[in-house]
Amino acid sequence: ADGRLNVMPLEIGAGEPWVTEHSVMGILSVAVCPEYVSGKEPTVCVGGEDGVLARYRRRMMGAGRTVLHEGEGPIQKVIWKSPLLCWSNDLGVKIFNLITGQRVSYIPRPAFPPNLPPPTGQHLVWADNDHLLMSWGDVVKVGAVLVAGEEHVQNAPVVCAANQTKNFFAKVLHEFRTVSTVGGLVPIGKRSLAVLTVDPS
């Protein structure tokens, strides 16, 4: 893997391809702005081995770059549901509001025995509009994003355009350990999830 970002439209009329250099080190994850296809926000966020999370916006000449986070090790996963951007590294998951610049929450990685090597495999998935699925090694966490002062409201999506300037926060609802290293997380409806585990043998 290299540090070059290539954005290629799959349909005629969906825009022009563009390329930009992120780093001399490899890119590990890319998240495309949910409004990208509308043409209003030709923006992507990139995280990589260099520990830099950057937002790139296509311009007439090249791409504009804004560094959102750096200095805490490789950015393993990046996911985007407007207005929130989430990313994971070896320390945990961070959530950031791209509209207001609010640092929403930090969910720490589970503690592992210090005499063992760091757990392999990180996963970060939106289960629905308001819930996150996270894993490191053999530990899974389920988190919820809420609006401060409106925790009792359950009949409408929290992460949406109508709430984009409000103060969000996140909390962990469930945490459990699996039989072996997690290989993938898939939400099933609103109350279940499938966990793919990797056979250590």
Tab-separated table of N, CA, C and O in Angstrom, residues 1-4 22-29 46-52 74-75:
chain	number	residue	atom	x	y	z
A	1	ALA	N	0.844	-1.189	0.000
A	1	ALA	CA	0.000	0.000	0.000
A	1	ALA	C	0.884	1.246	0.000
A	1	ALA	O	1.951	1.262	0.599
A	2	ASP	N	0.399	2.264	-0.699
A	2	ASP	CA	1.136	3.529	-0.685
A	2	ASP	C	0.248	4.613	-0.089
A	2	ASP	O	-0.848	4.357	0.381
A	3	GLY	N	0.744	5.846	-0.074
A	3	GLY	CA	0.018	6.933	0.549
A	3	GLY	C	-0.718	7.813	-0.437
A	3	GLY	O	-0.983	8.973	-0.148
A	4	ARG	N	-1.076	7.283	-1.592
A	4	ARG	CA	-1.760	8.087	-2.609
A	4	ARG	C	-3.251	7.806	-2.580
A	4	ARG	O	-3.697	6.666	-2.565
A	22	HIS	N	-1.249	11.628	0.221
A	22	HIS	CA	-1.512	11.767	1.650
A	22	HIS	C	-0.226	11.658	2.456
A	22	HIS	O	0.035	12.450	3.361
A	23	SER	N	0.599	10.662	2.133
A	23	SER	CA	1.790	10.392	2.929
A	23	SER	C	2.721	9.478	2.146
A	23	SER	O	2.327	8.838	1.172
A	24	VAL	N	3.958	9.392	2.605
A	24	VAL	CA	4.872	8.413	2.031
A	24	VAL	C	4.588	7.025	2.602
A	24	VAL	O	5.077	6.018	2.088
A	25	MET	N	3.783	6.959	3.675
A	25	MET	CA	3.402	5.692	4.279
A	25	MET	C	1.999	5.299	3.793
A	25	MET	O	1.278	6.099	3.210
A	26	GLY	N	1.621	4.061	4.064
A	26	GLY	CA	0.394	3.518	3.508
A	26	GLY	C	-0.882	4.094	4.102
A	26	GLY	O	-0.939	4.454	5.284
A	27	ILE	N	-1.932	4.178	3.273
A	27	ILE	CA	-3.274	4.526	3.720
A	27	ILE	C	-3.959	3.259	4.215
A	27	ILE	O	-3.927	2.215	3.563
A	28	LEU	N	-4.595	3.331	5.387
A	28	LEU	CA	-5.265	2.174	5.971
A	28	LEU	C	-6.779	2.248	5.873
A	28	LEU	O	-7.453	1.220	5.903
A	29	SER	N	-7.345	3.448	5.785
A	29	SER	CA	-8.801	3.569	5.736
A	29	SER	C	-9.204	4.881	5.079
A	29	SER	O	-8.521	5.899	5.227
A	46	VAL	N	-9.101	10.525	5.232
A	46	VAL	CA	-8.108	9.461	5.059
A	46	VAL	C	-7.295	9.312	6.337
A	46	VAL	O	-6.874	10.297	6.943
A	47	GLY	N	-7.067	8.051	6.745
A	47	GLY	CA	-6.193	7.761	7.863
A	47	GLY	C	-5.199	6.687	7.461
A	47	GLY	O	-5.511	5.823	6.640
A	48	GLY	N	-4.001	6.737	8.043
A	48	GLY	CA	-2.998	5.774	7.604
A	48	GLY	C	-1.951	5.438	8.638
A	48	GLY	O	-2.062	5.768	9.824
A	49	GLU	N	-0.906	4.784	8.135
A	49	GLU	CA	0.173	4.309	8.994
A	49	GLU	C	0.937	5.440	9.665
A	49	GLU	O	1.571	5.238	10.703
A	50	ASP	N	0.896	6.633	9.082
A	50	ASP	CA	1.632	7.766	9.648
A	50	ASP	C	0.931	8.386	10.853
A	50	ASP	O	1.454	9.319	11.469
A	51	GLY	N	-0.277	7.903	11.199
A	51	GLY	CA	-0.995	8.437	12.347
A	51	GLY	C	-1.717	9.733	12.082
A	51	GLY	O	-2.200	10.375	13.020
A	52	VAL	N	-1.834	10.132	10.808
A	52	VAL	CA	-2.491	11.386	10.446
A	52	VAL	C	-3.880	11.091	9.875
A	52	VAL	O	-4.027	10.268	8.973
A	74	PRO	N	-1.080	4.658	14.163
A	74	PRO	CA	-1.808	4.448	12.905
A	74	PRO	C	-3.323	4.556	13.063
A	74	PRO	O	-3.892	4.090	14.046
A	75	ILE	N	-3.950	5.193	12.091
A	75	ILE	CA	-5.414	5.288	12.042
A	75	ILE	C	-5.913	4.054	11.296
A	75	ILE	O	-5.741	3.924	10.081
